[in-house]
mmCIF file of C-alpha atoms and ligand atoms in Angstrom:
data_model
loop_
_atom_site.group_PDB
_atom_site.id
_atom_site.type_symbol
_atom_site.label_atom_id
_atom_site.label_comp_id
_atom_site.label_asym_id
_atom_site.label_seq_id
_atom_site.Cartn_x
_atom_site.Cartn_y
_atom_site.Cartn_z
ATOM 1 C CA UNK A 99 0.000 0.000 0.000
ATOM 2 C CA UNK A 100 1.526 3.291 -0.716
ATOM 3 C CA UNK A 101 1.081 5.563 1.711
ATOM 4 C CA UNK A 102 0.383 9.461 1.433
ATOM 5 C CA UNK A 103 -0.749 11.725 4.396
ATOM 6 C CA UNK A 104 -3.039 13.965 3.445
ATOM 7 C CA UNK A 105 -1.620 17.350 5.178
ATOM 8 C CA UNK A 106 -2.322 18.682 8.434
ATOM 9 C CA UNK A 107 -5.349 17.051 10.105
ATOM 10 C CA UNK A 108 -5.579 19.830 13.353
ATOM 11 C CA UNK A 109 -3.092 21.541 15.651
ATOM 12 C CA UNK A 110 -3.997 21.969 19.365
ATOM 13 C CA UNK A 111 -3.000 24.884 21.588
ATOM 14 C CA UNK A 112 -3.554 25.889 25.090
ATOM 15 C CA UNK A 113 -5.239 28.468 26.082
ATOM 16 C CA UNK A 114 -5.811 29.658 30.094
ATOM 17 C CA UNK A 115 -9.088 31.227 29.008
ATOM 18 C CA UNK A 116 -11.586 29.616 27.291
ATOM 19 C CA UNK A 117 -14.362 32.606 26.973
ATOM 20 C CA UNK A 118 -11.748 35.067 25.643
ATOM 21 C CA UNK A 119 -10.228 32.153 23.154
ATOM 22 C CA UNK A 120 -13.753 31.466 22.130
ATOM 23 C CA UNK A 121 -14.190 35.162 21.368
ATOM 24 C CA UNK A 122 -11.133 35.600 19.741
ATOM 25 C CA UNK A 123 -11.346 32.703 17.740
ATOM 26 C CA UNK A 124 -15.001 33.179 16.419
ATOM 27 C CA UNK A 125 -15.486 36.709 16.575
ATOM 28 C CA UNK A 126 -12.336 37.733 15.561
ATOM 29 C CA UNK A 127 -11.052 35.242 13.143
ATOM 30 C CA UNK A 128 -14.923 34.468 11.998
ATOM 31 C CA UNK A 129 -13.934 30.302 12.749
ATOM 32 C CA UNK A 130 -17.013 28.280 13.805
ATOM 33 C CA UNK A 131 -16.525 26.571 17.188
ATOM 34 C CA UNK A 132 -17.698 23.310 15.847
ATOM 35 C CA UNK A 133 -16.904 21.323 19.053
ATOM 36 C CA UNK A 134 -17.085 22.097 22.567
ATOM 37 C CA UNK A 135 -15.923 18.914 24.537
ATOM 38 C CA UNK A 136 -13.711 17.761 26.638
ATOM 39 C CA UNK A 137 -9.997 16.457 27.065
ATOM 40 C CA UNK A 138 -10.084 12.728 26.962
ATOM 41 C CA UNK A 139 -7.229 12.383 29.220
ATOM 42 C CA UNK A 140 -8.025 15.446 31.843
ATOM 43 C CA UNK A 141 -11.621 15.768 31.627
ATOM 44 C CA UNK A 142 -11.724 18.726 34.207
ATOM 45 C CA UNK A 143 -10.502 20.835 30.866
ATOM 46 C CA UNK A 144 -12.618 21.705 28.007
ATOM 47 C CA UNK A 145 -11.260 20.950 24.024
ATOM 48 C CA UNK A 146 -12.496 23.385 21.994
ATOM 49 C CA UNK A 147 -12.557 22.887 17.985
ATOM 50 C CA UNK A 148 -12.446 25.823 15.886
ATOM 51 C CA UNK A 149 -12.815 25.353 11.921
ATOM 52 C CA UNK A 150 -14.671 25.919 8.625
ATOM 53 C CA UNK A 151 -18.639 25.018 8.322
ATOM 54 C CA UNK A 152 -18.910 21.270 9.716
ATOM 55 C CA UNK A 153 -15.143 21.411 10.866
ATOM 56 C CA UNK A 154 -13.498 19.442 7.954
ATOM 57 C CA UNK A 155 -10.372 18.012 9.022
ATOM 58 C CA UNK A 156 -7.456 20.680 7.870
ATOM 59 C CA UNK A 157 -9.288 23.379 9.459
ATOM 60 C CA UNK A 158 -8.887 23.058 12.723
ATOM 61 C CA UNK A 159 -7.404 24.644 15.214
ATOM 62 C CA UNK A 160 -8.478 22.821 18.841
ATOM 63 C CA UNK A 161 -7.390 24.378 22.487
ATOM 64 C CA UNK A 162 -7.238 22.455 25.493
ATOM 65 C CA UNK A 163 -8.068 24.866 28.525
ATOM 66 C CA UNK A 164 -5.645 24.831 30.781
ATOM 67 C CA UNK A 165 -5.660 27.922 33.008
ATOM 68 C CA UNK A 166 -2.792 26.642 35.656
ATOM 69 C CA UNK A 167 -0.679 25.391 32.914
ATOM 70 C CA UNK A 168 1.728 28.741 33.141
ATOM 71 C CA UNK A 169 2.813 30.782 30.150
ATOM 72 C CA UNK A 170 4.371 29.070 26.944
ATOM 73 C CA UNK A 171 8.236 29.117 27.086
ATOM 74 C CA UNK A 172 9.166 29.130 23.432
ATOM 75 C CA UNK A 173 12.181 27.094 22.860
ATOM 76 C CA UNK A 174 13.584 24.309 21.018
ATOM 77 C CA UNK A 175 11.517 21.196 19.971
ATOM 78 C CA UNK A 176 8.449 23.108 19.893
ATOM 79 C CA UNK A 177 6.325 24.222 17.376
ATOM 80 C CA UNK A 178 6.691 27.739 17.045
ATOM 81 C CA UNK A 179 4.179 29.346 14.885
ATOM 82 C CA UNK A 180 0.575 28.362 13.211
ATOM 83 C CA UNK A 181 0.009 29.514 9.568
ATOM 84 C CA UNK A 182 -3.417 29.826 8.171
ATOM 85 C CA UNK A 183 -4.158 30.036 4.959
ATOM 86 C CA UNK A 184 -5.787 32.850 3.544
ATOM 87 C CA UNK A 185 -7.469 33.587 -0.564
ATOM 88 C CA UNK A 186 -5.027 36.059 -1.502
ATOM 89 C CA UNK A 187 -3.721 39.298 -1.014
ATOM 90 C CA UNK A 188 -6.314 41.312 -1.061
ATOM 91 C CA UNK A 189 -8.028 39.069 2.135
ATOM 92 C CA UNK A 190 -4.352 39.878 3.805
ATOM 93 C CA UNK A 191 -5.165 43.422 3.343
ATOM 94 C CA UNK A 192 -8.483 43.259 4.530
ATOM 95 C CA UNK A 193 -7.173 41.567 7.544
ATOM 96 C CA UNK A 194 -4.347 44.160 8.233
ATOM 97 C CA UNK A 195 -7.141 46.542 8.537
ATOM 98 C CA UNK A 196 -9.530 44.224 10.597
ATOM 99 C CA UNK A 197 -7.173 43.753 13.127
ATOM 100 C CA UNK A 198 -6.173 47.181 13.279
ATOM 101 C CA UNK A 199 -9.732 48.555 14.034
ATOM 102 C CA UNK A 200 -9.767 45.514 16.775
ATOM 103 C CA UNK A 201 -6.485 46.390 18.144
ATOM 104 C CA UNK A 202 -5.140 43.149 17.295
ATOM 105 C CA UNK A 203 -1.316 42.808 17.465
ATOM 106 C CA UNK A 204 0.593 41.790 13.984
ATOM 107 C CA UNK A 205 3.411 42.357 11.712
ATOM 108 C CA UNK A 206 3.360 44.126 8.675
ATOM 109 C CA UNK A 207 3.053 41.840 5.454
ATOM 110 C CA UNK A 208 6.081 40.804 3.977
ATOM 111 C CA UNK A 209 7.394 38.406 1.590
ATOM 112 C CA UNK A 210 8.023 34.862 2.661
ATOM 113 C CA UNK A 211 9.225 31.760 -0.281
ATOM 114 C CA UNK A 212 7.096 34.480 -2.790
ATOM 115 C CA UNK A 213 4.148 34.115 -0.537
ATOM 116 C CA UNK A 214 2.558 36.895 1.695
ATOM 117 C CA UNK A 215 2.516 36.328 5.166
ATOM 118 C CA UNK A 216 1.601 38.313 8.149
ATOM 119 C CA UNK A 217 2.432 37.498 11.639
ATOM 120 C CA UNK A 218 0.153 38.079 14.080
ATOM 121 C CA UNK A 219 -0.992 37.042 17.792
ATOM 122 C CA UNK A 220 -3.834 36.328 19.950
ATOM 123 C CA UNK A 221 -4.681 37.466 22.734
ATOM 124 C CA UNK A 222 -2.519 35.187 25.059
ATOM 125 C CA UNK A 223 0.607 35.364 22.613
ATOM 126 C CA UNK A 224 -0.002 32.314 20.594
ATOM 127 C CA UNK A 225 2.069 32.664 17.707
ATOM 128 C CA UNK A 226 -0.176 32.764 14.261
ATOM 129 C CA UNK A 227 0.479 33.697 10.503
ATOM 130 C CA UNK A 228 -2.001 34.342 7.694
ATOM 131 C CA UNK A 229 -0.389 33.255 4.495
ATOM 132 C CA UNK A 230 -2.132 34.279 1.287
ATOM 133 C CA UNK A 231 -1.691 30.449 -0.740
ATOM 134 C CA UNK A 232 -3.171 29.786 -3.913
ATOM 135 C CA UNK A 233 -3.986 25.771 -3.968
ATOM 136 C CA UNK A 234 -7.402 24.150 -2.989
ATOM 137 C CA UNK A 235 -7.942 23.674 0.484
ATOM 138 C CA UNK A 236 -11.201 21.347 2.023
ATOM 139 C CA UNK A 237 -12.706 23.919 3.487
ATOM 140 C CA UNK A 238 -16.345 24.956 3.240
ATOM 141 C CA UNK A 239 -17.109 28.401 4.090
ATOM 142 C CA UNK A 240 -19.370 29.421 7.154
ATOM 143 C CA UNK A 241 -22.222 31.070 6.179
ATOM 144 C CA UNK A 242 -22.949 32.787 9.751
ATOM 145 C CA UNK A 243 -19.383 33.766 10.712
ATOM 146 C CA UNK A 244 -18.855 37.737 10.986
ATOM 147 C CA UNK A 245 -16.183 37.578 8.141
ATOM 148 C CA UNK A 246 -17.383 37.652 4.503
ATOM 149 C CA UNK A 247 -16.704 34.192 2.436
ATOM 150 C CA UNK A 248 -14.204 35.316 0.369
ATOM 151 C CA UNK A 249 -11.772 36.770 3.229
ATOM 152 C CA UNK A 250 -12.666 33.913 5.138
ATOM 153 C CA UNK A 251 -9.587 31.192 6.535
ATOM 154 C CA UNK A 252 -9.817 28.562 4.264
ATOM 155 C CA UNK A 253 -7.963 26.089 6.866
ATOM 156 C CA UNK A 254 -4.299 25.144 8.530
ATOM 157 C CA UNK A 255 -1.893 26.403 6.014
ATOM 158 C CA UNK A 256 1.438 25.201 7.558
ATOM 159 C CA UNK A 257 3.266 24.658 11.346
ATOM 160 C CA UNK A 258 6.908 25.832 11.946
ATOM 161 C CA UNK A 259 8.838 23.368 13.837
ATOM 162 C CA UNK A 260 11.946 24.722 15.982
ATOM 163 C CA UNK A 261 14.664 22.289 16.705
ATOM 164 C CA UNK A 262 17.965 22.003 17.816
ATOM 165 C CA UNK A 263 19.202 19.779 15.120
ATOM 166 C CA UNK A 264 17.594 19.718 11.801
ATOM 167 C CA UNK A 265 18.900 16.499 10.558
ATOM 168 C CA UNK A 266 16.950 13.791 12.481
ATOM 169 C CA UNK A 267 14.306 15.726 12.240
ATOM 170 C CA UNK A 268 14.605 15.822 8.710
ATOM 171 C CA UNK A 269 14.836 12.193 8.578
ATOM 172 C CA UNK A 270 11.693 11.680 10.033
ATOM 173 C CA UNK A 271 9.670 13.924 7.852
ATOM 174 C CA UNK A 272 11.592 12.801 4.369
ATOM 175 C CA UNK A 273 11.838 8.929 5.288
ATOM 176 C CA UNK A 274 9.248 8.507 7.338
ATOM 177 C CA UNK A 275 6.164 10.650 6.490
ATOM 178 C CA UNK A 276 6.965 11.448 3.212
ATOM 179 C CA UNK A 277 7.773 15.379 2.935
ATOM 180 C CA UNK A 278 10.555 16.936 0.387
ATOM 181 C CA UNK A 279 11.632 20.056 0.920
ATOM 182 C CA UNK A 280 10.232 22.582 -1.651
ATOM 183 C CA UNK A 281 11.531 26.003 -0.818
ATOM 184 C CA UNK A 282 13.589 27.935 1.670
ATOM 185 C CA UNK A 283 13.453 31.522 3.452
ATOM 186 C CA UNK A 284 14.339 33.549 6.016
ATOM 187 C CA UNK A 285 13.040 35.343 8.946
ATOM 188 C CA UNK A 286 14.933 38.117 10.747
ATOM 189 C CA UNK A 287 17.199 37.564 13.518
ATOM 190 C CA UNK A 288 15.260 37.683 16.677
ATOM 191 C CA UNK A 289 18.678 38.884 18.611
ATOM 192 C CA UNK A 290 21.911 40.044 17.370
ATOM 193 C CA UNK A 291 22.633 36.655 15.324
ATOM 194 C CA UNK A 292 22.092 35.883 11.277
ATOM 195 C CA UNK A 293 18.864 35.473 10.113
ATOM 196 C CA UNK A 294 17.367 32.191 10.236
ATOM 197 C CA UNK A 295 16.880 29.953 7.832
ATOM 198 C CA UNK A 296 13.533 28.220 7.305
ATOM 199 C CA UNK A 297 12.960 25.010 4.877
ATOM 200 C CA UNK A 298 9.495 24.782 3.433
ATOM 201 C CA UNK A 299 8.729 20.815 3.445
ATOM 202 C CA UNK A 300 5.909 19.518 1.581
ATOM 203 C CA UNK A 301 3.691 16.567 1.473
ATOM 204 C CA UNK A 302 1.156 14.991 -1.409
ATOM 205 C CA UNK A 303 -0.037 18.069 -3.818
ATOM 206 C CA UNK A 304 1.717 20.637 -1.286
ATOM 207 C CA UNK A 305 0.609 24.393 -0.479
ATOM 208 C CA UNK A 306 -1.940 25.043 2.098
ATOM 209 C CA UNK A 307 -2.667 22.482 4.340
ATOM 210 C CA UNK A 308 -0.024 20.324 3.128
ATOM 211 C CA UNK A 309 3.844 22.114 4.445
ATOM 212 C CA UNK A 310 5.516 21.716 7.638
ATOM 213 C CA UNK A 311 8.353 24.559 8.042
ATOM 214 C CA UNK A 312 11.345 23.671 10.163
ATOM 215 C CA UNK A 313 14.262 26.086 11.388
ATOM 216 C CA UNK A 314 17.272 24.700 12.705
ATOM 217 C CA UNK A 315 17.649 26.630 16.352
ATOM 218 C CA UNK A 316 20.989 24.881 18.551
ATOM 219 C CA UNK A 317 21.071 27.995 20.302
ATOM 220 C CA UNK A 318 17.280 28.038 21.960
ATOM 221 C CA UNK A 319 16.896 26.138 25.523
ATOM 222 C CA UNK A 320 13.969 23.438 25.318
ATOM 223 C CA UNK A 321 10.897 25.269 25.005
ATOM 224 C CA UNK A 322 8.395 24.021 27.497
ATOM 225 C CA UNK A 323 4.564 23.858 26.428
ATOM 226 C CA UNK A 324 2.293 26.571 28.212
ATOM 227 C CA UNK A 325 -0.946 29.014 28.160
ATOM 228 C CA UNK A 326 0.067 30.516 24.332
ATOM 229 C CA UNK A 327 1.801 27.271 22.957
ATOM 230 C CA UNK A 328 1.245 24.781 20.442
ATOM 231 C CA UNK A 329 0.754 21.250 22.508
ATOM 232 C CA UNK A 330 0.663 19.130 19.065
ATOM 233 C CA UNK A 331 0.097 18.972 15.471
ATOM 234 C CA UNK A 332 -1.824 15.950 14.058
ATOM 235 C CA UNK A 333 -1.806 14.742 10.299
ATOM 236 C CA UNK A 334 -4.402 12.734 8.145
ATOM 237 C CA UNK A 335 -4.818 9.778 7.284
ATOM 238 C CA UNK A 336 -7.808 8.744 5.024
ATOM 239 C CA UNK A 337 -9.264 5.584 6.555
ATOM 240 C CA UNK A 338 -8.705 3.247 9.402
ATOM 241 C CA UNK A 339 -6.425 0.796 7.413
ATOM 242 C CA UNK A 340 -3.350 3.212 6.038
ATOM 243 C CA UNK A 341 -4.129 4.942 9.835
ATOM 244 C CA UNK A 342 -2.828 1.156 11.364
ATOM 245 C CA UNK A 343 -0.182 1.016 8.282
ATOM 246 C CA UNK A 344 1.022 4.322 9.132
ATOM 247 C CA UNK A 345 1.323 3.149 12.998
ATOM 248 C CA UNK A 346 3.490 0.184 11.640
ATOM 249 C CA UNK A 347 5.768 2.401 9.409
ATOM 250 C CA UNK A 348 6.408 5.152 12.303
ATOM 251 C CA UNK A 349 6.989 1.839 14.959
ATOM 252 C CA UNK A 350 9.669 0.211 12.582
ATOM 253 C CA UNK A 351 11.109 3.724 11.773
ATOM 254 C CA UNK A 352 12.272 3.239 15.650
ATOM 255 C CA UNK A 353 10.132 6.088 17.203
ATOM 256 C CA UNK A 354 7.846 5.242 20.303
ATOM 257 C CA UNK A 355 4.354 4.978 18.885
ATOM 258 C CA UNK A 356 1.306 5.039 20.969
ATOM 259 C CA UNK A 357 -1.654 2.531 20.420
ATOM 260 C CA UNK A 358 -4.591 3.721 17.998
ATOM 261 C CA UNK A 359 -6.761 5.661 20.779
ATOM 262 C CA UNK A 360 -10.324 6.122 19.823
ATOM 263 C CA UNK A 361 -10.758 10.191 20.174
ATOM 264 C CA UNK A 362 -14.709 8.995 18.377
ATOM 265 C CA UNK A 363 -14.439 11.921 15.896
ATOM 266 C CA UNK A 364 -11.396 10.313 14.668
ATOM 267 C CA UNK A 365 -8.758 7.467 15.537
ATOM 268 C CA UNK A 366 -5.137 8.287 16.709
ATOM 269 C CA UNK A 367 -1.696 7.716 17.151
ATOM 270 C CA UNK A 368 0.545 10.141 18.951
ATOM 271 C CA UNK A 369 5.002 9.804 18.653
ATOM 272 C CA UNK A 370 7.380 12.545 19.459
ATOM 273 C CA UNK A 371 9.638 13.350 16.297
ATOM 274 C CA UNK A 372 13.842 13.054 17.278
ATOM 275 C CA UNK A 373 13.659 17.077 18.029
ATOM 276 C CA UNK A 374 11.213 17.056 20.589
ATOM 277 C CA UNK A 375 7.855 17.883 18.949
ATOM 278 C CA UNK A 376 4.532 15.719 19.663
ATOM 279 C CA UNK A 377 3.341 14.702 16.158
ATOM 280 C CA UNK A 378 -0.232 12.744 15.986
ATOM 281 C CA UNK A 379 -1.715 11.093 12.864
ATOM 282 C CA UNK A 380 -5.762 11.047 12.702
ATOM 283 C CA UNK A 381 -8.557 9.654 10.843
ATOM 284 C CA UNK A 382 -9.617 12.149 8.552
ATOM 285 C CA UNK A 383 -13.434 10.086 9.970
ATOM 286 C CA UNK A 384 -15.511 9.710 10.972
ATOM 287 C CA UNK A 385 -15.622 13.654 11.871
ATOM 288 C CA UNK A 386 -17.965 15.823 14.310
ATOM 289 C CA UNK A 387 -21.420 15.589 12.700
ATOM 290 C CA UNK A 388 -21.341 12.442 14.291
ATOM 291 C CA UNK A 389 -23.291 13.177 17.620
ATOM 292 C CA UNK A 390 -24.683 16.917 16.443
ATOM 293 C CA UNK A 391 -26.820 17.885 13.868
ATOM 294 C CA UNK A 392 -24.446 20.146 11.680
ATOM 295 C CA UNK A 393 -26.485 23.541 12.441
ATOM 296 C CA UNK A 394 -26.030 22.998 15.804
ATOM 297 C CA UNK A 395 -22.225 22.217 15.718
ATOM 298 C CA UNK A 396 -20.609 23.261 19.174
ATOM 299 C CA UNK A 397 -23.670 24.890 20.958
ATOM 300 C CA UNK A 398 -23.462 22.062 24.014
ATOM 301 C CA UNK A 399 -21.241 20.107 25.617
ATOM 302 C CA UNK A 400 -20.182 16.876 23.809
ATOM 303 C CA UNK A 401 -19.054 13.968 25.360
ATOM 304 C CA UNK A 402 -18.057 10.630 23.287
ATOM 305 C CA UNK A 403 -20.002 7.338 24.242
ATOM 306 C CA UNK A 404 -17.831 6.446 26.748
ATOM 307 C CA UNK A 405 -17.943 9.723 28.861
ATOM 308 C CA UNK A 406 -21.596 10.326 28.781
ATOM 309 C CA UNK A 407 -22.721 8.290 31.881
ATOM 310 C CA UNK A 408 -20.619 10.476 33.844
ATOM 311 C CA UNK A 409 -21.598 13.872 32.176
ATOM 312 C CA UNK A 410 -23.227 15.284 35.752
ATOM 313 C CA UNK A 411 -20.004 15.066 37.479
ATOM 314 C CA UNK A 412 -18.011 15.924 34.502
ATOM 315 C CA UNK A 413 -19.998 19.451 34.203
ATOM 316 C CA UNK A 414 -20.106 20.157 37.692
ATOM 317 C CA UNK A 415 -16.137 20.085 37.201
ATOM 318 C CA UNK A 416 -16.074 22.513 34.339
ATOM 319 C CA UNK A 417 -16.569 26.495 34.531
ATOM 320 C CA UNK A 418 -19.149 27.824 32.159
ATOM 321 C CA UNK A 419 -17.943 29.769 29.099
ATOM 322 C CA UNK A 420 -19.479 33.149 29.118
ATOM 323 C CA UNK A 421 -18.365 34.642 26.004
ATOM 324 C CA UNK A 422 -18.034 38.619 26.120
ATOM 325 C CA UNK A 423 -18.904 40.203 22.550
ATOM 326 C CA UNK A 424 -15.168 41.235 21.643
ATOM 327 C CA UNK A 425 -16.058 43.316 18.655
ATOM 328 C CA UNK A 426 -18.821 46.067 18.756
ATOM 329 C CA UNK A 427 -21.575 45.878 16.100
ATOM 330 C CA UNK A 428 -20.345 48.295 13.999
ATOM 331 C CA UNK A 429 -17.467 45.735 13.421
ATOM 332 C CA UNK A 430 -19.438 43.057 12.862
ATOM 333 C CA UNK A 431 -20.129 44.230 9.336
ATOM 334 C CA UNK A 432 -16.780 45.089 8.693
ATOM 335 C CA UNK A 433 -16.570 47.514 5.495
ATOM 336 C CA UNK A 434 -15.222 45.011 2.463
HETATM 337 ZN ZN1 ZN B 566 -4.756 16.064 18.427
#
């Protein structure tokens, strides 16, 4: 069986407040929470799913809520940035404008592998990019978010890994998952050093959805994951059988594997690449119109199967998200 991932499946993040993150995320960025559940493994913290219309996997961005988790120390062997794609350069524009009538912090646009990019943050210093890609992407537009349909994200576009030594890294994506690196370029110093040097690696057709970034960073300390950091990104896989093949090919490549761990929206595997990031590999199914109807995506609390007999005790552990309106209403029809 040859085996092809099909891009980035979702990254998860950590937030320390889930009613601003919700705001921010849906608001702001016009995602659609399209599942509000809980952390399989810590069920006292919501896992909240952000993406396109019914949350197709490559659009999501998912937060576990961890408010005693401490700030993010960026580092080595972290992921140090999440790229969204955008439709072009005219929806970067509109956004540079957006987020400067909502006071959101960013970077001016500049120029990155003949792509523009513009940094920007949330409100708790997660690291984010909008990168203006052409390519298809699988996502389906949101007909009730606050940002029109043709500035809307159209998914993940890319993660940039930070690691202390490229090559085993390198290794893993190119023999193991089956990247190639496609392009390089170069962000500023961020102290008196050269700039750095990033290598765009691509997967399948490439462009959005489909690129990890790595930079090679010896001189960073181990980042350590906090409130503003990226806990994990997760790939696809398009059915349960190259899922399983693709936990025998990571096993015999020599990294740790985990089991295949029913998350019920999709199946998983979790290993830590040789520079210190958590990669996962999901189902692209069976996906989160399972147990909601699809216009009510993300209104309650879900809970898979196995959780729901203990849903009392599992709420009474949870603090209610009260979402404040972030943007005023005469932002909510932004001026095109
Ligand atoms: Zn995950």
């Amino acid at each position: 069986m040859e085996l092809i991932l099909g891009g980035l499946h979702h990254v998860t993040a950590v937030t320390g407040h889930a009613a601003q993150n919700v705001a921010f995320y849906t608001q702001v960025l016009g995602l659609r929470l399209v599942k509000k559940t809980v952390n399989q493994d810590d069920v006292s913290a919501y896992h909240l799913f952000y993406g396109d219309e019914v949350g197709h996997p490559g659009t999501e961005v998912t937060f576990f809520d961890w408010p005693n988790a401490g700030p993010n120390r960026p580092g080595a062997g972290t992921i140090a940035a999440i790229a969204l794609s955008v439709p072009d350069r005219e929806a970067l524009d509109w956004w540079t404008r957006r987020f400067d009538d909502l006071g959101v912090a960013h970077w001016p646009i500049e120029e990155r592998a003949g792509r523009a990019t513009m940094p920007f943050v949330d409100p708790e210093g997660q690291r984010l990019e909008f990168v203006a890609a052409d390519g298809t992407t699988s996502a389906t537009p949101w007909a009730r978010s606050p940002v029109p349909p043709d500035r809307q994200i159209r998914g993940l576009h890319a993660v940039r890994l930070s690691v202390r030594r490229r090559d085993p890294t390198v290794r893993t994506l190119v023999e193991t998952l089956g990247f190639r690196p496609a392009a390089e370029y170069s962000l500023p110093s961020d102290g008196a050093g050269e700039p750095r040097l990033v290598t765009i690696f691509q997967v399948g057709a490439g462009g959005p959805g489909a690129e990890v970034h790595l930079e090679e960073r010896p001189d960073l300390p181990f980042g350590q994951v906090g409130i503003g950091g990226v806990h994990h990104v997760a790939f696809r896989a398009p059915n349960k059988e190259e899922h399983r093949a693709w936990r025998r090919r990571v096993g015999a490549a020599g990294l740790r594997v985990t089991e295949v761990i029913d998350r019920y929206y999709f199946e998983s595997i979790y290993f830590r690449e040789p520079g210190g990031v958590l990669f996962e590999i999901a189902t692209d199914g069976p996906g989160f119109a399972t147990d909601e109807d699809v216009d009510h995506l993300g209104e309650r609390l879900a809970l898979p199967p196995f959780l729901e007999p203990y849903r009392a005790q599992i709420e009474a552990g949870l603090r209610p998200i009260e979402v404040p309106d972030v943007v005023s209403p005469g932002h909510k029809s932004s001026p095109r």
